[in-house]
Amino acid sequence: MASISYLKKTRNDDVGIKMSIARLKLSLAEIAKLVQGEIRGDDQIEICGVAPFEEASGQDISLAGEAKFLKRIGESKAGALIVPMTCDADDGNLVLVENPRAAFAKVMAHFHPQAKPSDVVSDKAHIGEHVSMGGNVQICPFASIGNHVTIGNRVIIHTGVVLGDGVTVGDDVVMEPNVVIMERCCIGNRVLIHAGTVIGSDGYGFAPEGEQYLKIPQTGNVVIGNDVEIGANNTIDRATFGSTRIGNGVKTDNLVHVAHNVTVGDHTLLIGQTGIAGSATIGKHTILAGQTAVAPHITIGDHVMVGPQSGIAKSIPDNQVVTGSPGMPHKTFLKVQRIIQNLPDLRKRLLGLEKKLKQLDHLQKG
Amino acid sequence: MASISYLKKTRNDDVGIKMSIARLKLSLAEIAKLVQGEIRGDDQIEICGVAPFEEASGQDISLAGEAKFLKRIGESKAGALIVPMTCDADDGNLVLVENPRAAFAKVMAHFHPQAKPSDVVSDKAHIGEHVSMGGNVQICPFASIGNHVTIGNRVIIHTGVVLGDGVTVGDDVVMEPNVVIMERCCIGNRVLIHAGTVIGSDGYGFAPEGEQYLKIPQTGNVVIGNDVEIGANNTIDRATFGSTRIGNGVKTDNLVHVAHNVTVGDHTLLIGQTGIAGSATIGKHTILAGQTAVAPHITIGDHVMVGPQSGIAKSIPDNQVVTGSPGMPHKTFLKVQRIIQNLPDLRKRLLGLEKKLKQLDHLQKG
Amino acid sequence: MASISYLKKTRNDDVGIKMSIARLKLSLAEIAKLVQGEIRGDDQIEICGVAPFEEASGQDISLAGEAKFLKRIGESKAGALIVPMTCDADDGNLVLVENPRAAFAKVMAHFHPQAKPSDVVSDKAHIGEHVSMGGNVQICPFASIGNHVTIGNRVIIHTGVVLGDGVTVGDDVVMEPNVVIMERCCIGNRVLIHAGTVIGSDGYGFAPEGEQYLKIPQTGNVVIGNDVEIGANNTIDRATFGSTRIGNGVKTDNLVHVAHNVTVGDHTLLIGQTGIAGSATIGKHTILAGQTAVAPHITIGDHVMVGPQSGIAKSIPDNQVVTGSPGMPHKTFLKVQRIIQNLPDLRKRLLGLEKKLKQLDHLQKG
């Protein structure tokens, strides 16, 4: 029943943790410059952090991008607010911008910068042979770097990450704990991969022979572009031949499944629990909402929006808004949804019509 | 081709493994006391284990909670049976209780107690700085405890678990292998987290700007209450601001996704592969069945039951039973399901009516 | 800002990586023997690899199994093509076989053989007590082998894999990084388990008592047969009593969930993100397509095909083809899908009929 205490808990603990959330004062003038905005109010007020509209205090900047908050600007206790250019309020300190949400993201990024790599390779990590690393690479305990791996500059490989043989990793990459990148996969620059994600597992390819299925070796890899963020516990399979490709700027949510030989175009969003079957092609600037399934070998165009829980079995041209299983134009889907709930009533009315018509028919003949 | 054998396989192996399943004799009188039940039959019979109805032998206690087993009490070879108070059988040894399933759970928990922490911190684990641990903490090889982490009493941190900086863990917690708790998340008392689960990954928040998406830093954390069980390979995202909250007594199944800023109320069940989108609020004592999707920003009330594969896009008040995509009252859903399969017939009848009416109309005018 | 370089990147790197993809020349006669095929053309041509139809060069063999490729045989630059027996082309070098896809899988397996275990137990791995290992077992860094574990011959346990106490593993097994096999589970021969998968997590079993849920201890295990492949980030729960069973030759895709006490029959396929609820029984040679949900306690027969995103709430006899939620005969499903998209039109026509009938009725009475 011994108590192992590496450190008595002291007030220093709290200090230490708070320190990890960087706080860097900016004047409102500096913030306006950062977001290319215009100031209405006091441009010398000092801002120490960001907070949501309801919780912001006098040292915080907050966001009133939507009508529901714009109406309540007077109620805010924030030191300053980021608002759209069209805002005509004249109380408080305002930063007017074209794109309030993007401006807020930039200010948040200033006050909560990404952790910097420590330039320490833990002696509890495993480093294979013929590994090449750039500058400022941090490798945490129990990470395992295979043979012939190339890692760029300013990369953080967190605890328990496994990089297979021949993997290449670009600059400014962060791999959260227990990420697995299987052999020969390529990761671009400025990529963030969340914990538990597996990249480069074998594609699901089998050839039936008699009672059995023969494995079709999956000899390709996965290539991930620049500025990509992959959510937690994703699975992205390697191609049978060639590469499964995740374009630049793609963002995936958690528990997303991308099968072998899929191509996901630049700046496309895959929302939680979406699954894309083998050899499907997803265009650029497209959004697949949560729990959507995409059939194998089809093509979804650019600038397509697919609603949640959709089952997309046929190719979709560019610029469509599609929802449902089967996928249909979103407007049709909304009508169909209303009707589906009323099917018992419609059926009753149909039966009523049949009865009435039979009576009429009888009268007619009678 | 050498054979590495750390131990010749002997009969001791089996003994060793069986030992790990604790067996602790109880008289039926002691069991009755444990579950606050009444005995009909021999209260001195010794019970050495629990088993399902069909497989129980004379040293086992089993459960006959449902009608299908109650009818067959005479067939059972179990040493004793747990039955509902309403049972009027008089053969065999019976323990009569108000809640047979709960009583059975208690007896099982006696014969299969949770493993006790060994009070050993493996020298193959990584322990950060300023870590505070209570008594009887077991930390297994290749677990990594970050800086400024606080761990309570009687905690088991299994192999490959990663606790980020500033994490706090309560008493009597078990984290199964390869669980990841990201920085500053808080885990309550008596929490069991199954293998591969990620808690505190970044919420999925981006602001579109031109062709790109800017990351909105996710500065909050995840707070998990007491008596919670989280399934395997779950993903629970940290809040943008504040906390994603999992209430007391919540139980999640495997592959469940909880997005940022979600609140899950006390004693709510999230069944396998369910996904909850950002800022949704789920009430208390609510059940979301498997593969359900919940839209962002909506509220599901207390004591709500949502059926499997539902797509809940609108808020649901307390005490509703809802199924389907779109969600509808469960009774409506059952009717709709029947009709959907008959749509081809209904369509045919509608076309028939149209034809007939045209004929009638023609006759009328003729 | 130091640059840590374990090795200057040299041309040797590429060589090293390419070496890992084995290349072993075969004459076309040898290939024909391997796949029990007949040759039309030059049986002495040397083949050095496999490639897709469009990309194959003169040293590659490729596949023209389907009509779309058979029509274009003349265009192929491949050194040889595997074609069906029925092919009557007489240009190029052809290997005629009964089952072109299976033959291609065999040729690929020759040119891309599975990695051989290195017979090295890393000194960075953790090996428990009373562990028995066969010959040629490779255990990578940060893998953890529990107590009383038995491992067969020619097994690769990759980095970060955790085998719980009492686990048994057969011959020729590969466990990819960060796989977790919980205590007392049994893995057969020739099993490949992809990264991040959890086998033997607790089944989701709770007994409501008052406001709370009591945990029902999950005392069983998972038994996995021979020739099984389990995808990445799967979760397969242990049984409450007895075993959750995965039959011989089963192949699961990624993010598949199998609950406690489920039985999956031999040579059955579970496609991506499918979930099977507790105590369901799935037959042999059955296919559950992606994102399908199976309700608890039901039985799906042998040789059943279930389409994608289906919700199977009722048992299905052998040899059925079922799709949809609710599951219905696939032919009905296809009709229903077409009608669902036209529901707004059908509703309109129904309303039109009602109106017309009212008019007729009025005329009649008038």
Short mmCIF file of C-alpha atoms in Angstrom, two decimals, chain C residues 28 39-43 45 47 58 61 73 78-83 90-95:
data_model
loop_
_atom_site.label_atom_id
_atom_site.label_comp_id
_atom_site.label_asym_id
_atom_site.label_seq_id
_atom_site.Cartn_x
_atom_site.Cartn_y
_atom_site.Cartn_z
CA LEU C 28 6.19 -17.71 -68.44
CA ILE C 39 0.29 -20.76 -72.51
CA ARG C 40 -0.46 -19.17 -75.84
CA GLY C 41 2.69 -17.46 -77.16
CA ASP C 42 6.32 -17.50 -75.96
CA ASP C 43 6.68 -19.67 -72.85
CA ILE C 45 9.79 -14.94 -71.90
CA ILE C 47 8.75 -11.97 -66.17
CA GLY C 58 7.59 -5.72 -71.25
CA ILE C 61 2.78 -9.76 -66.33
CA ILE C 73 -5.41 -6.89 -75.32
CA ALA C 78 2.79 -6.17 -70.80
CA GLY C 79 5.23 -9.01 -71.40
CA ALA C 80 2.38 -11.39 -70.73
CA LEU C 81 -1.27 -11.36 -69.72
CA ILE C 82 -3.36 -13.66 -67.56
CA VAL C 83 -6.68 -14.22 -69.35
CA ASP C 90 -3.85 -14.70 -80.47
CA ASP C 91 -1.56 -11.70 -80.10
CA GLY C 92 0.95 -11.35 -77.28
CA ASN C 93 1.85 -13.92 -74.66
CA LEU C 94 -1.14 -15.23 -72.76
CA VAL C 95 -1.63 -17.49 -69.76
#
